[in-house]
Coordinates of C-alpha atoms in Angstrom, one line a residue:
M1 CA 8.3 -7.8 -39.3
S2 CA 7.1 -4.8 -39.0
A3 CA 9.1 -3.0 -36.9
S4 CA 11.6 -2.9 -39.9
G5 CA 13.2 -5.5 -38.7
R6 CA 14.2 -4.6 -35.3
S7 CA 12.5 -7.3 -32.9
G8 CA 13.7 -6.9 -29.5
H9 CA 14.7 -4.2 -28.9
D10 CA 14.8 -2.7 -25.8
T11 CA 14.6 0.7 -24.4
P12 CA 15.5 0.6 -20.3
D13 CA 15.5 3.8 -18.6
R14 CA 18.9 3.6 -18.1
P15 CA 19.8 1.6 -21.4
A16 CA 23.4 0.2 -21.7
Q17 CA 25.7 2.0 -23.7
R18 CA 25.9 1.6 -28.0
P19 CA 27.3 2.8 -29.4
G20 CA 26.4 6.2 -31.2
D21 CA 24.8 6.5 -27.9
A22 CA 26.9 9.6 -27.2
D23 CA 24.5 11.6 -29.6
R24 CA 21.0 10.1 -29.3
K25 CA 21.7 11.5 -25.6
P26 CA 19.3 14.9 -25.4
P27 CA 16.4 12.9 -25.8
E28 CA 17.6 11.4 -23.0
D29 CA 18.3 13.6 -20.7
A30 CA 15.2 15.2 -21.5
A31 CA 13.5 12.6 -18.9
E32 CA 15.0 13.8 -16.6
P33 CA 12.9 16.4 -15.0
A34 CA 10.1 14.7 -14.6
E35 CA 11.8 11.9 -11.9
A36 CA 12.9 15.3 -10.3
D37 CA 10.1 16.8 -10.6
R38 CA 8.0 12.9 -8.9
G39 CA 9.8 13.9 -6.3
Q40 CA 10.3 16.8 -4.7
G41 CA 6.0 16.9 -4.8
G42 CA 3.7 15.1 -4.2
E43 CA 5.7 12.2 -2.9
Q44 CA 7.4 13.9 -0.5
G45 CA 4.1 16.4 0.4
R46 CA 1.8 12.3 1.0
D47 CA 4.6 10.9 2.8
G48 CA 4.7 14.1 4.9
E49 CA 0.8 13.2 5.8
T50 CA 0.9 9.8 6.0
K51 CA 4.8 11.0 8.7
K52 CA 1.9 13.6 10.8
T53 CA -0.9 10.1 10.6
V54 CA 1.9 7.7 12.1
W55 CA 3.1 10.3 14.4
V56 CA -0.6 11.5 16.4
A57 CA -1.4 7.0 15.6
L58 CA 1.7 6.4 17.6
A59 CA 1.0 9.3 20.4
A60 CA -2.6 8.4 20.8
N61 CA -1.9 4.1 21.2
L62 CA 1.1 5.5 23.6
V63 CA -1.2 7.1 26.4
I64 CA -3.6 4.8 25.7
A65 CA -2.0 1.4 26.8
V66 CA -0.2 2.9 29.3
A67 CA -4.2 3.6 31.5
K68 CA -5.7 0.2 29.6
L69 CA -2.3 -1.6 31.3
A70 CA -3.0 0.7 35.4
G71 CA -7.5 0.2 34.4
G72 CA -7.5 -3.6 34.1
L73 CA -4.9 -3.9 36.8
V74 CA -6.9 -2.2 39.0
A75 CA -10.4 -3.1 37.8
G76 CA -8.7 -7.0 37.4
S77 CA -10.3 -6.8 34.0
P78 CA -9.2 -10.1 31.1
A79 CA -11.5 -6.8 28.3
L80 CA -9.1 -4.7 29.3
L81 CA -6.2 -6.1 29.5
S82 CA -6.4 -7.1 26.1
E83 CA -7.2 -3.6 25.4
A84 CA -3.8 -3.1 26.5
A85 CA -2.0 -6.1 24.5
H86 CA -3.5 -4.2 21.8
S87 CA -2.3 -1.0 22.1
V88 CA 1.4 -2.2 22.8
A89 CA 1.1 -3.9 19.5
D90 CA -0.4 -1.0 17.4
S91 CA 2.5 1.5 19.6
L92 CA 5.0 -1.3 18.3
N93 CA 3.4 -0.6 15.0
E94 CA 4.1 2.5 14.6
V95 CA 7.6 2.4 15.2
F96 CA 7.8 0.0 12.3
L97 CA 6.1 2.4 10.0
L98 CA 8.7 5.3 11.0
A99 CA 10.8 3.4 10.3
S100 CA 10.0 2.7 6.7
L101 CA 9.4 5.6 5.8
K102 CA 13.3 6.5 6.6
R103 CA 14.6 3.3 5.1
S104 CA 12.9 3.6 2.2
K105 CA 13.4 6.8 0.6
R106 CA 17.4 5.5 0.7
P107 CA 18.9 5.8 -2.7
A108 CA 19.2 2.9 -5.3
D109 CA 22.6 1.3 -5.5
S110 CA 24.0 -1.3 -7.7
E111 CA 22.7 -4.1 -5.0
H112 CA 19.2 -2.3 -4.9
P113 CA 19.3 -0.8 -9.2
F114 CA 15.3 -0.3 -8.3
G115 CA 16.0 1.4 -4.8
Y116 CA 14.0 0.0 -1.4
G117 CA 10.7 1.7 -1.9
K118 CA 9.5 -2.2 -0.8
E119 CA 10.9 -1.2 2.0
R120 CA 7.1 -0.4 2.8
F121 CA 5.6 -3.3 2.9
F122 CA 8.3 -5.7 4.8
W123 CA 7.5 -3.7 7.4
S124 CA 3.9 -3.8 6.9
L125 CA 3.7 -7.3 7.3
I126 CA 5.6 -7.4 10.2
A127 CA 3.3 -5.2 11.8
A128 CA 1.2 -7.4 10.8
V129 CA 2.4 -10.3 12.1
G130 CA 2.8 -7.7 15.5
I131 CA -0.8 -7.4 15.5
F132 CA -1.1 -10.7 15.3
V133 CA 0.7 -12.1 17.7
T134 CA 0.9 -9.1 20.5
G135 CA -2.8 -8.2 19.8
G136 CA -5.3 -12.1 19.2
C137 CA -2.7 -14.5 20.3
F138 CA -2.8 -12.8 23.7
S139 CA -6.0 -11.9 23.4
F140 CA -7.6 -15.0 22.9
F141 CA -5.5 -16.3 26.4
Q142 CA -7.0 -13.4 28.1
G143 CA -10.5 -14.5 27.0
I144 CA -10.0 -18.0 27.7
E145 CA -8.4 -18.3 31.0
A146 CA -10.8 -15.5 32.2
F147 CA -14.0 -18.7 32.1
G148 CA -12.0 -19.7 34.9
S149 CA -11.9 -16.7 36.8
Q150 CA -14.0 -16.0 39.8
G151 CA -15.1 -12.3 38.7
G152 CA -14.3 -10.9 42.1
E153 CA -13.4 -7.3 40.9
S154 CA -14.9 -3.6 42.6
T155 CA -17.6 -1.7 41.6
L156 CA -15.2 0.8 41.9
G157 CA -12.7 -1.0 39.8
Y158 CA -14.6 -1.2 36.9
V159 CA -15.9 2.4 37.5
I160 CA -11.9 3.1 36.4
G161 CA -12.1 0.7 34.0
L162 CA -15.1 2.7 31.9
V163 CA -13.5 5.5 32.7
V164 CA -10.1 4.2 31.1
L165 CA -11.8 3.1 28.1
V166 CA -14.4 5.8 26.9
V167 CA -10.9 8.0 27.1
A168 CA -9.4 5.9 24.9
L169 CA -12.1 5.4 22.9
L170 CA -12.3 9.7 22.2
A171 CA -7.7 9.2 21.6
E172 CA -8.7 6.3 18.9
G173 CA -11.1 8.4 17.4
T174 CA -8.9 11.1 17.3
S175 CA -6.3 9.1 15.5
L176 CA -8.9 7.7 12.8
A177 CA -10.7 11.2 11.9
R178 CA -6.8 11.4 11.1
A179 CA -5.6 8.9 9.3
V180 CA -9.6 9.4 7.7
L181 CA -8.7 12.6 6.1
Q182 CA -5.8 12.2 4.7
T183 CA -7.6 9.5 2.9
R184 CA -10.4 11.5 2.2
T185 CA -7.8 14.2 0.9
E186 CA -5.5 11.4 -0.7
A187 CA -9.1 10.1 -3.1
R188 CA -9.9 14.3 -3.8
K189 CA -6.3 14.1 -5.8
H190 CA -7.8 11.1 -8.3
G191 CA -11.0 11.1 -7.8
R192 CA -12.3 8.3 -6.4
G193 CA -14.9 7.1 -3.8
L194 CA -13.9 7.8 0.2
L195 CA -13.8 3.6 0.1
A196 CA -12.6 3.0 -3.2
E197 CA -9.7 4.9 -2.3
V198 CA -9.4 3.0 1.7
R199 CA -9.4 -0.5 -0.5
G200 CA -6.7 1.0 -3.9
T201 CA -4.6 3.0 -1.0
E202 CA -0.9 2.5 -2.4
D203 CA 0.3 4.1 1.3
P204 CA 0.8 0.5 3.3
A205 CA 1.6 3.2 6.4
L206 CA -2.4 4.9 5.8
R207 CA -3.3 1.6 5.2
T208 CA -2.0 -0.1 8.4
V209 CA -3.2 3.4 10.4
L210 CA -6.4 3.5 9.5
A211 CA -6.8 -1.0 10.4
E212 CA -5.5 -0.3 13.1
D213 CA -7.4 2.6 14.3
S214 CA -11.1 1.1 13.2
A215 CA -10.0 -2.5 15.2
A216 CA -9.0 -0.3 18.0
C217 CA -12.1 1.8 18.1
L218 CA -14.0 -1.4 17.9
G219 CA -12.1 -3.5 20.1
V220 CA -12.6 -0.6 22.7
A221 CA -16.4 -0.2 22.8
L222 CA -15.9 -4.5 22.2
A223 CA -14.3 -3.8 26.2
I224 CA -16.8 -1.5 27.2
A225 CA -20.1 -3.8 26.0
G226 CA -17.8 -6.6 28.4
M227 CA -17.1 -4.9 30.9
A228 CA -20.0 -3.1 31.8
L229 CA -22.1 -6.2 30.9
H230 CA -20.2 -8.6 33.3
M231 CA -20.7 -5.1 36.2
A232 CA -24.1 -5.5 35.6
T233 CA -24.8 -9.1 36.1
G234 CA -21.3 -10.7 37.9
E235 CA -20.8 -12.5 35.4
S236 CA -17.0 -12.7 34.4
A237 CA -18.2 -14.9 31.0
Y238 CA -19.3 -11.1 29.1
E239 CA -15.6 -10.3 29.7
A240 CA -14.2 -13.5 27.9
W241 CA -16.5 -13.0 25.3
A242 CA -15.5 -9.8 24.7
S243 CA -12.0 -11.2 24.8
L244 CA -12.5 -13.7 22.5
L245 CA -14.2 -11.3 19.8
I246 CA -10.7 -8.9 20.2
G247 CA -8.6 -11.9 19.9
V248 CA -11.4 -12.7 16.5
L249 CA -10.5 -9.3 15.2
L250 CA -6.9 -8.5 15.9
V251 CA -6.8 -11.6 14.0
Y252 CA -8.2 -10.8 10.8
I253 CA -6.6 -7.3 10.2
A254 CA -3.3 -9.5 10.7
Y255 CA -4.8 -11.8 7.6
T256 CA -5.5 -8.4 6.0
L257 CA -3.2 -7.0 6.1
G258 CA -0.3 -9.3 6.1
R259 CA -2.4 -11.1 2.7
S260 CA -1.9 -6.8 1.0
A261 CA 2.1 -6.9 2.5
K262 CA 2.5 -10.2 0.8
D263 CA 1.5 -9.5 -3.0
Q264 CA 3.5 -6.9 -2.9
L265 CA 6.3 -7.6 -2.3
I266 CA 5.7 -11.3 -3.7
G267 CA 5.7 -8.1 -7.3
E268 CA 2.3 -6.6 -6.9
A269 CA 0.4 -4.7 -10.3
A270 CA -0.6 -1.6 -11.0
D271 CA -4.3 -0.8 -9.9
P272 CA -6.5 -1.3 -13.0
A273 CA -7.5 2.3 -14.1
L274 CA -3.4 2.6 -14.4
Q275 CA -2.4 -0.2 -16.7
H276 CA -6.0 0.5 -19.5
G277 CA -4.7 4.3 -19.6
I278 CA -1.3 3.1 -19.8
R279 CA -2.4 0.4 -23.0
S280 CA -4.6 3.4 -23.8
Y281 CA -2.1 5.5 -24.1
L282 CA -0.1 3.4 -25.6
D283 CA -2.1 1.8 -28.1
E284 CA -3.1 5.6 -29.5
Q285 CA 0.6 6.4 -30.7
P286 CA 1.2 6.6 -34.4
E287 CA 3.9 4.4 -34.8
I288 CA 2.4 2.1 -32.5
D289 CA 0.7 -1.2 -34.2
T290 CA 0.0 -3.6 -30.8
V291 CA 0.3 -3.6 -27.6
T292 CA 0.9 -7.4 -27.1
A293 CA 2.0 -6.7 -23.3
A294 CA 1.6 -4.3 -21.1
L295 CA 3.1 -6.1 -17.2
T296 CA 3.3 -3.4 -14.5
M297 CA 4.4 -3.6 -11.0
R298 CA 4.5 -1.9 -7.8
L299 CA 7.8 -1.0 -6.6
S300 CA 6.6 1.1 -3.9
P301 CA 3.2 3.3 -3.0
D302 CA 5.5 6.6 -5.4
S303 CA 6.9 3.6 -7.8
V304 CA 6.0 1.4 -10.6
M305 CA 8.2 -0.3 -13.7
L306 CA 6.3 -1.1 -16.8
A307 CA 7.6 -3.0 -19.5
A308 CA 5.9 -3.5 -22.7
R309 CA 6.7 -5.7 -25.8
V310 CA 4.4 -3.5 -28.7
D311 CA 4.2 -4.5 -32.5
L312 CA 5.3 -1.3 -34.7
V313 CA 3.1 -0.3 -37.9
P314 CA 5.2 -0.6 -41.0
G315 CA 6.9 1.5 -42.9
V316 CA 8.7 2.5 -39.5
D317 CA 12.9 2.8 -40.5
S318 CA 15.2 1.4 -37.7
E319 CA 16.5 5.4 -37.5
S320 CA 12.7 6.2 -36.6
V321 CA 12.6 3.5 -34.2
E322 CA 14.5 4.1 -31.0
A323 CA 14.2 8.7 -31.3
A324 CA 9.9 7.3 -31.2
L325 CA 10.1 5.3 -28.2
V326 CA 11.5 7.9 -26.6
R327 CA 9.1 9.9 -27.2
V328 CA 6.9 7.2 -25.6
K329 CA 8.8 6.7 -22.1
Q330 CA 8.6 10.7 -21.8
G331 CA 5.4 11.4 -22.7
L332 CA 4.5 8.0 -20.2
R333 CA 6.2 10.1 -17.8
E334 CA 4.2 13.3 -18.4
Q335 CA 1.1 11.5 -18.5
W336 CA 1.6 9.3 -14.5
P337 CA 4.5 10.0 -12.6
T338 CA 5.0 6.9 -10.5
V339 CA 5.8 5.1 -13.6
D340 CA 9.4 6.4 -13.3
Q341 CA 10.9 2.4 -14.6
I342 CA 9.5 1.4 -17.5
F343 CA 11.4 -1.1 -21.0
L344 CA 9.5 -1.2 -24.2
D345 CA 10.6 -4.1 -26.3
V346 CA 9.8 -3.8 -30.1
T347 CA 8.3 -7.2 -31.4
D348 CA 6.3 -8.6 -33.7
A349 CA 3.2 -10.2 -32.9
S350 CA 1.2 -12.5 -34.4
A351 CA -3.0 -13.4 -34.6
A352 CA -3.0 -15.0 -30.9
D353 CA -1.0 -12.3 -29.5
R354 CA -2.9 -9.0 -30.6
R355 CA -6.8 -11.6 -30.1
R356 CA -4.6 -11.5 -26.5
A357 CA -4.7 -7.2 -26.6
R358 CA -7.3 -7.5 -26.7
R359 CA -9.0 -9.2 -24.6
E360 CA -6.6 -7.8 -22.0
S361 CA -7.8 -4.3 -22.9
L362 CA -11.1 -4.9 -22.3
A363 CA -10.6 -6.7 -18.5
L364 CA -8.9 -3.6 -18.1
E365 CA -11.4 -1.7 -19.0
Q366 CA -13.8 -3.7 -16.8
A367 CA -12.2 -3.8 -13.5
A368 CA -10.9 -0.2 -14.8
D369 CA -14.4 0.7 -13.8
E370 CA -16.0 -1.5 -11.1
A371 CA -12.9 -0.1 -9.6
V372 CA -14.2 3.5 -9.9

């Protein structure tokens, strides 16, 4: 065996106490500052920015919901009432997201040894359900009902409705601009383009606000078009179709957000660039001959678990194995602070393992290049 008879040796972040562990405690303790630095630095800064973004979106949606509801009742406009339901759903979702930001920061305990980071993903799923039920379904109901209406609304009512929608568009645009600004800042930090950052953002709260505000701006535009055409032609069908289109838009947004949250709750891997970087780093270590597996799972936007199987080069004596693995773990934490749960298992790689490892490495490199 190339690992000097230590196959199956596992070194988790908090290994169980074994004879002689007390003598090796200083190297393990040396890895702790990296985790402390992570908790005090970029994680809190990004969460603070996300919280501000969510508060801006909540304030905008509360004001807009009241204005749309009042305007919709005065004008008797189904499209405007649909948009009011949309804003109410968004307001509730922002409350869910604020709760997730707080609850996900609870420290790990015996029942949740990896912490509560996945609270973010759960509440994002609830937000998606809220968009579907409160926004999408109500918009469909309003649209279908509008096809049978007689359309006796006054011109003054429609003018009021259009004014409300224009104001709502400005408010939603301000909230969207705030979310885009934060996303652009994150994109610069990660060295990615804005669209790549939007697709690959690891913060479900920011992703939800972006999706909601984008859908809100497009929905308001549809409502404006429907109301204007109804007022100009007297045909209520234009507003009915506007409501149905808003419903389709909200259902699509809910589906997209829900699918993403589902993947994260089930156990989504880290992005391909991070996986490729980790595998390349492990391959470069002098003690490691082959990385037979490097499995990752995102525990929160700022926490990644890594479970890797490695085959050591021939000639590594048993006394050097643990020191080498502790050094590798420390190096991983220093280079990628979010990778804070690391498990390394020494195994004996077969020829098939080596071929599979080469294929996986090439596939990750290609995926990482495509994601940039």
